[in-house]
Amino acid sequence: MVRFGLIGTNWITEEFIRAASKVEGFSLTAVYSRTSEKAEEFANKFNIKHTFTDLKEFASSAEFDAVYLASPNSLHASQAIVCMENGKHVLCEKPMASNTKEISEMIKVANEHSVVLMEALKTTLVPNFLAIKENLHKIGQVRRYFSSYCQYSSRYDKYKEGIVLNAFNPAFSNGALMDIGIYCVYPAAILFGEPKQVQATSYMLESGVDGEGSILLTYDEMDAVIMYSKISNSYVPSEIQGENGSIIIDKMNTPESVKIHYKDGTIEDITRSQDPDDMYYEAKEFVDLVTSKKQQSELNSHQNTLITAKIIEDARNQIGLVYPADK
């Protein structure tokens, strides 16, 4: 049994609880929030025994073994490090931290204290991503990876009214690339590794974060084209083009339909059945790692998290997206 404590009492935490509750060996025993009202309200809603408003007290508690961390991006590193220094395993919402420096420090602390540290990026752990990975050889030499995730943010209307919520506030290490683009970048890191070159463009909002953008990654024998947005929707599928065929993916953030279109005109459906609570797979992966005493995931590994962060950081440098955490 892996007993969890929570940091973050938002909608994503609620989704995680719903999905993780299906995982054998998962239990929920504690929650941290800055205010006792919020902690108590969340605890009552999900029948959680222990509430905390002091982070150090929370981290040193003997009431749980692992933490699901879903606070604002800018707080991930400091909160995760305190928890890991107290022997807690950490499943950290994506993006893992503000920059590569913070992530490197988190990995160092995880290794020093022999605890699991994993980025909670659901895409790369769902059955349909595994179907892509395991069938990639069928399309021959890959020449292009095209991935698009553009979703008009529910908070953008407020932004246009002059109200800057966390999602568009650089103080929290937010923006389209960190929140949305990462769903396209991480699969590229897993499937193709670190690129030789990164080229990025974007539309910057007056608040100081990016609203949308594009990234071109150059590899030895292929390229990767990534489009992302928080200020417009896209209905275009993603695609991996090979010399023998192409894999068509309905949506890269959570693939639900995956088909290979071969150059002879035939189509192979490689779609797998998948739990609609798609965060189930990241929760199961993490619980399995803790119970089997492995320190990191093979897919959402420290190396893949760092490659992803390097690509994002390189892109941010080019588009002028700077966070307080970078200074």
Short mmCIF file of C-alpha atoms in Angstrom, two decimals:
data_model
loop_
_atom_site.label_atom_id
_atom_site.label_comp_id
_atom_site.label_asym_id
_atom_site.label_seq_id
_atom_site.Cartn_x
_atom_site.Cartn_y
_atom_site.Cartn_z
CA MET A 1 0.00 0.00 0.00
CA VAL A 2 1.32 3.45 -0.94
CA ARG A 3 -0.20 6.22 1.20
CA PHE A 4 -0.42 9.57 -0.57
CA GLY A 5 -0.34 13.15 0.60
CA LEU A 6 -1.52 15.91 -1.74
CA ILE A 7 -0.13 19.35 -2.49
CA GLY A 8 -2.63 21.34 -4.54
CA THR A 9 -6.40 21.33 -4.17
CA ASN A 10 -7.53 22.13 -7.71
CA TRP A 11 -9.48 20.37 -10.48
CA ILE A 12 -6.43 18.42 -11.69
CA THR A 13 -5.98 16.97 -8.19
CA GLU A 14 -9.62 15.88 -8.22
CA GLU A 15 -9.08 14.16 -11.58
CA PHE A 16 -5.99 12.45 -10.22
CA ILE A 17 -7.86 11.17 -7.14
CA ARG A 18 -10.66 9.78 -9.29
CA ALA A 19 -8.19 7.94 -11.55
CA ALA A 20 -5.72 6.85 -8.87
CA SER A 21 -8.51 5.42 -6.70
CA LYS A 22 -8.78 2.63 -9.29
CA VAL A 23 -5.13 1.66 -8.75
CA GLU A 24 -4.49 -1.28 -6.45
CA GLY A 25 -2.24 -0.18 -3.59
CA PHE A 26 -3.25 3.49 -3.67
CA SER A 27 -4.57 5.20 -0.55
CA LEU A 28 -5.07 8.85 0.31
CA THR A 29 -4.26 10.02 3.83
CA ALA A 30 -3.15 13.69 3.86
CA VAL A 31 -3.55 17.05 2.16
CA TYR A 32 -1.56 20.28 2.36
CA SER A 33 -3.00 23.69 1.56
CA ARG A 34 -1.91 27.20 2.52
CA THR A 35 -5.26 27.80 4.25
CA SER A 36 -6.93 25.54 6.80
CA GLU A 37 -10.34 26.28 5.22
CA LYS A 38 -9.25 24.93 1.84
CA ALA A 39 -7.49 21.94 3.40
CA GLU A 40 -10.53 21.03 5.53
CA GLU A 41 -12.94 21.49 2.64
CA PHE A 42 -10.88 19.23 0.38
CA ALA A 43 -10.35 16.66 3.16
CA ASN A 44 -14.08 16.46 3.83
CA LYS A 45 -14.85 16.05 0.13
CA PHE A 46 -12.49 13.09 -0.28
CA ASN A 47 -12.52 11.62 3.22
CA ILE A 48 -8.87 12.51 3.93
CA LYS A 49 -7.80 12.06 7.57
CA HIS A 50 -4.92 14.51 7.97
CA THR A 51 -4.70 18.18 6.94
CA PHE A 52 -1.66 20.47 7.02
CA THR A 53 -1.00 24.17 6.43
CA ASP A 54 2.72 24.06 7.24
CA LEU A 55 4.81 22.54 4.43
CA LYS A 56 7.69 21.32 6.63
CA GLU A 57 5.26 19.73 9.06
CA PHE A 58 3.49 18.09 6.11
CA ALA A 59 6.75 16.81 4.57
CA SER A 60 7.97 15.30 7.84
CA SER A 61 4.66 13.59 8.65
CA ALA A 62 4.68 9.82 9.13
CA GLU A 63 1.11 9.57 7.81
CA PHE A 64 2.04 9.11 4.14
CA ASP A 65 4.79 7.73 1.88
CA ALA A 66 4.39 9.68 -1.36
CA VAL A 67 3.23 13.04 -2.62
CA TYR A 68 1.17 14.01 -5.63
CA LEU A 69 2.29 17.58 -6.28
CA ALA A 70 -0.05 19.83 -8.29
CA SER A 71 0.74 23.35 -7.12
CA PRO A 72 1.69 26.20 -9.53
CA ASN A 73 4.73 25.34 -11.70
CA SER A 74 6.99 27.85 -9.96
CA LEU A 75 6.56 26.05 -6.62
CA HIS A 76 7.24 22.49 -7.85
CA ALA A 77 11.00 22.40 -7.23
CA SER A 78 11.07 23.84 -3.72
CA GLN A 79 8.08 21.81 -2.51
CA ALA A 80 9.30 18.56 -4.08
CA ILE A 81 12.78 18.98 -2.60
CA VAL A 82 11.42 19.50 0.94
CA CYS A 83 9.30 16.36 0.56
CA MET A 84 12.13 14.23 -0.88
CA GLU A 85 14.55 15.39 1.83
CA ASN A 86 12.02 13.92 4.27
CA GLY A 87 12.05 10.58 2.43
CA LYS A 88 8.84 11.07 0.45
CA HIS A 89 8.43 9.81 -3.12
CA VAL A 90 7.17 12.55 -5.47
CA LEU A 91 4.84 12.38 -8.46
CA CYS A 92 5.13 15.92 -9.79
CA GLU A 93 2.65 17.46 -12.24
CA LYS A 94 4.05 18.59 -15.56
CA PRO A 95 6.06 20.64 -16.23
CA MET A 96 8.27 19.26 -13.45
CA ALA A 97 9.84 22.66 -12.72
CA SER A 98 10.55 26.12 -14.15
CA ASN A 99 13.86 25.24 -15.81
CA THR A 100 16.59 22.60 -16.23
CA LYS A 101 18.57 23.92 -13.25
CA GLU A 102 15.65 23.23 -10.89
CA ILE A 103 14.99 19.81 -12.43
CA SER A 104 18.67 18.81 -12.11
CA GLU A 105 18.56 19.75 -8.43
CA MET A 106 15.35 17.74 -7.92
CA ILE A 107 16.94 14.67 -9.55
CA LYS A 108 20.05 15.08 -7.39
CA VAL A 109 17.95 15.16 -4.20
CA ALA A 110 15.88 12.15 -5.35
CA ASN A 111 19.06 10.14 -5.91
CA GLU A 112 20.58 11.21 -2.59
CA HIS A 113 17.49 10.13 -0.66
CA SER A 114 16.69 7.04 -2.79
CA VAL A 115 13.13 8.13 -3.53
CA VAL A 116 11.04 7.96 -6.71
CA LEU A 117 10.71 11.23 -8.64
CA MET A 118 8.48 11.13 -11.72
CA GLU A 119 6.94 13.78 -13.93
CA ALA A 120 3.17 13.29 -14.12
CA LEU A 121 2.88 13.53 -17.91
CA LYS A 122 -0.01 11.18 -18.71
CA THR A 123 0.33 11.05 -22.51
CA THR A 124 3.40 8.84 -22.62
CA LEU A 125 2.02 6.18 -20.27
CA VAL A 126 -1.43 5.52 -21.79
CA PRO A 127 -1.92 2.29 -23.83
CA ASN A 128 -2.34 4.16 -27.13
CA PHE A 129 1.03 5.88 -26.79
CA LEU A 130 2.59 2.49 -26.11
CA ALA A 131 0.85 1.29 -29.30
CA ILE A 132 2.57 4.13 -31.22
CA LYS A 133 5.96 3.31 -29.71
CA GLU A 134 5.68 -0.45 -30.28
CA ASN A 135 4.44 -0.12 -33.89
CA LEU A 136 6.76 2.69 -35.00
CA HIS A 137 9.06 0.27 -36.86
CA LYS A 138 6.23 -0.60 -39.27
CA ILE A 139 6.37 2.76 -41.04
CA GLY A 140 10.06 2.42 -41.92
CA GLN A 141 12.53 5.28 -41.66
CA VAL A 142 10.76 8.15 -39.87
CA ARG A 143 11.09 11.46 -41.70
CA ARG A 144 8.74 13.76 -39.82
CA TYR A 145 6.94 13.98 -36.48
CA PHE A 146 4.07 16.47 -36.57
CA SER A 147 2.29 17.18 -33.30
CA SER A 148 -0.40 19.77 -32.64
CA TYR A 149 -2.17 20.64 -29.40
CA CYS A 150 -4.09 23.89 -29.46
CA GLN A 151 -6.79 24.46 -26.86
CA TYR A 152 -8.48 27.78 -26.19
CA SER A 153 -8.01 28.35 -22.47
CA SER A 154 -11.10 28.85 -20.32
CA ARG A 155 -9.08 31.60 -18.59
CA TYR A 156 -8.28 33.54 -21.76
CA ASP A 157 -11.63 35.37 -21.78
CA LYS A 158 -10.80 36.74 -18.31
CA TYR A 159 -7.37 37.73 -19.60
CA LYS A 160 -8.99 39.72 -22.42
CA GLU A 161 -11.11 41.47 -19.78
CA GLY A 162 -7.90 42.56 -18.05
CA ILE A 163 -7.89 39.90 -15.32
CA VAL A 164 -4.59 37.97 -15.40
CA LEU A 165 -5.14 34.58 -13.73
CA ASN A 166 -2.29 32.17 -12.87
CA ALA A 167 -2.46 30.50 -16.30
CA PHE A 168 -1.17 33.68 -17.97
CA ASN A 169 1.09 34.95 -15.20
CA PRO A 170 4.87 34.51 -15.70
CA ALA A 171 5.40 34.61 -11.91
CA PHE A 172 4.02 31.05 -11.83
CA SER A 173 6.19 29.82 -14.75
CA ASN A 174 3.13 29.43 -16.95
CA GLY A 175 2.14 29.98 -20.57
CA ALA A 176 1.24 27.95 -23.63
CA LEU A 177 4.54 26.11 -24.07
CA MET A 178 4.82 24.96 -20.44
CA ASP A 179 1.15 24.07 -20.05
CA ILE A 180 0.19 22.80 -23.52
CA GLY A 181 3.26 22.49 -25.74
CA ILE A 182 4.90 20.01 -23.36
CA TYR A 183 2.32 17.40 -24.42
CA CYS A 184 3.86 17.50 -27.91
CA VAL A 185 7.50 17.84 -26.83
CA TYR A 186 7.67 14.96 -24.31
CA PRO A 187 6.55 12.24 -26.79
CA ALA A 188 9.20 13.50 -29.25
CA ALA A 189 11.85 13.19 -26.53
CA ILE A 190 10.82 9.60 -25.78
CA LEU A 191 10.48 8.48 -29.41
CA PHE A 192 13.43 10.33 -30.96
CA GLY A 193 15.68 11.61 -28.16
CA GLU A 194 17.50 14.92 -28.02
CA PRO A 195 17.43 17.00 -31.23
CA LYS A 196 20.49 18.59 -32.85
CA GLN A 197 18.76 21.96 -33.17
CA VAL A 198 15.71 23.80 -31.83
CA GLN A 199 14.03 26.71 -33.65
CA ALA A 200 11.08 28.47 -32.04
CA THR A 201 8.64 31.28 -32.73
CA SER A 202 5.64 32.46 -30.74
CA TYR A 203 3.06 35.15 -30.11
CA MET A 204 3.80 36.77 -26.75
CA LEU A 205 1.04 38.23 -24.60
CA GLU A 206 1.44 41.54 -22.78
CA SER A 207 1.45 39.71 -19.42
CA GLY A 208 4.84 38.24 -20.39
CA VAL A 209 3.88 34.66 -21.32
CA ASP A 210 3.38 33.03 -24.72
CA GLY A 211 -0.15 32.64 -26.08
CA GLU A 212 0.80 30.24 -28.87
CA GLY A 213 3.84 29.10 -30.81
CA SER A 214 5.64 26.66 -33.08
CA ILE A 215 8.85 24.67 -32.67
CA LEU A 216 10.99 22.94 -35.29
CA LEU A 217 13.32 20.21 -34.00
CA THR A 218 16.11 18.97 -36.28
CA TYR A 219 17.42 15.39 -36.05
CA ASP A 220 19.95 13.58 -38.25
CA GLU A 221 17.41 11.99 -40.60
CA MET A 222 14.11 13.71 -39.74
CA ASP A 223 12.50 16.77 -38.27
CA ALA A 224 9.75 17.40 -35.75
CA VAL A 225 7.15 20.13 -36.19
CA ILE A 226 5.26 21.17 -33.07
CA MET A 227 2.31 23.60 -32.84
CA TYR A 228 0.68 24.63 -29.58
CA SER A 229 -1.75 27.30 -28.36
CA LYS A 230 -3.82 28.46 -25.40
CA ILE A 231 -5.58 31.19 -27.42
CA SER A 232 -7.06 29.14 -30.28
CA ASN A 233 -8.39 25.64 -30.94
CA SER A 234 -7.11 23.14 -33.51
CA TYR A 235 -8.93 20.11 -34.85
CA VAL A 236 -5.98 18.69 -36.82
CA PRO A 237 -4.68 15.22 -35.87
CA SER A 238 -1.00 14.56 -35.19
CA GLU A 239 1.09 12.36 -37.47
CA ILE A 240 4.38 10.48 -37.64
CA GLN A 241 5.47 10.14 -41.26
CA GLY A 242 7.69 7.25 -42.33
CA GLU A 243 8.90 6.05 -45.73
CA ASN A 244 6.51 3.05 -45.62
CA GLY A 245 3.51 4.80 -44.08
CA SER A 246 2.23 7.26 -41.50
CA ILE A 247 0.80 6.87 -38.01
CA ILE A 248 -2.25 9.12 -37.58
CA ILE A 249 -2.98 10.11 -33.96
CA ASP A 250 -6.31 11.79 -33.19
CA LYS A 251 -4.91 13.94 -30.36
CA MET A 252 -1.42 13.88 -28.96
CA ASN A 253 -2.28 14.97 -25.41
CA THR A 254 -4.39 11.81 -24.93
CA PRO A 255 -4.34 9.50 -27.97
CA GLU A 256 -7.65 7.65 -28.30
CA SER A 257 -7.48 6.59 -31.97
CA VAL A 258 -4.24 5.46 -33.61
CA LYS A 259 -4.07 4.15 -37.20
CA ILE A 260 -1.26 3.33 -39.62
CA HIS A 261 -1.88 4.44 -43.21
CA TYR A 262 0.52 2.44 -45.40
CA LYS A 263 1.71 3.78 -48.76
CA ASP A 264 -0.07 0.92 -50.59
CA GLY A 265 -3.39 2.35 -49.36
CA THR A 266 -4.10 -0.16 -46.59
CA ILE A 267 -4.96 1.01 -43.07
CA GLU A 268 -4.15 -0.80 -39.83
CA ASP A 269 -6.01 0.22 -36.68
CA ILE A 270 -3.61 -0.18 -33.74
CA THR A 271 -5.90 1.54 -31.21
CA ARG A 272 -5.99 -0.07 -27.76
CA SER A 273 -8.73 0.03 -25.13
CA GLN A 274 -8.00 2.68 -22.53
CA ASP A 275 -9.49 3.79 -19.22
CA PRO A 276 -11.38 7.08 -19.73
CA ASP A 277 -9.77 8.29 -16.48
CA ASP A 278 -6.47 8.52 -18.33
CA MET A 279 -4.45 9.66 -15.29
CA TYR A 280 -4.89 6.08 -14.06
CA TYR A 281 -1.78 5.03 -15.99
CA GLU A 282 0.58 7.60 -14.47
CA ALA A 283 -0.73 6.75 -10.99
CA LYS A 284 -0.27 3.01 -11.62
CA GLU A 285 3.23 3.51 -13.03
CA PHE A 286 4.22 5.54 -9.97
CA VAL A 287 2.69 3.13 -7.42
CA ASP A 288 4.40 0.21 -9.19
CA LEU A 289 7.76 2.01 -9.03
CA VAL A 290 7.41 2.67 -5.30
CA THR A 291 6.29 -0.87 -4.45
CA SER A 292 8.97 -2.50 -6.63
CA LYS A 293 11.63 -0.17 -5.17
CA LYS A 294 12.66 1.19 -8.57
CA GLN A 295 13.74 4.83 -8.55
CA GLN A 296 12.49 6.03 -11.92
CA SER A 297 10.17 5.22 -14.79
CA GLU A 298 11.63 3.87 -18.03
CA LEU A 299 9.34 6.12 -20.09
CA ASN A 300 8.92 9.21 -17.90
CA SER A 301 12.56 8.88 -16.90
CA HIS A 302 14.79 11.57 -15.44
CA GLN A 303 16.62 11.70 -18.77
CA ASN A 304 13.43 12.16 -20.84
CA THR A 305 12.21 14.84 -18.44
CA LEU A 306 15.54 16.66 -18.82
CA ILE A 307 15.55 16.38 -22.64
CA THR A 308 12.02 17.82 -22.69
CA ALA A 309 13.01 20.63 -20.32
CA LYS A 310 16.10 21.44 -22.43
CA ILE A 311 13.99 21.74 -25.59
CA ILE A 312 11.47 23.98 -23.80
CA GLU A 313 14.23 26.09 -22.26
CA ASP A 314 15.96 26.50 -25.63
CA ALA A 315 12.64 27.55 -27.19
CA ARG A 316 11.95 29.97 -24.32
CA ASN A 317 15.34 31.60 -24.79
CA GLN A 318 14.53 32.19 -28.46
CA ILE A 319 11.07 33.67 -27.90
CA GLY A 320 12.10 35.75 -24.88
CA LEU A 321 9.96 33.92 -22.34
CA VAL A 322 11.66 34.56 -18.99
CA TYR A 323 10.42 33.56 -15.54
CA PRO A 324 11.45 34.98 -12.13
CA ALA A 325 12.81 31.48 -11.39
CA ASP A 326 15.33 31.90 -14.24
CA LYS A 327 16.99 34.97 -12.72
#
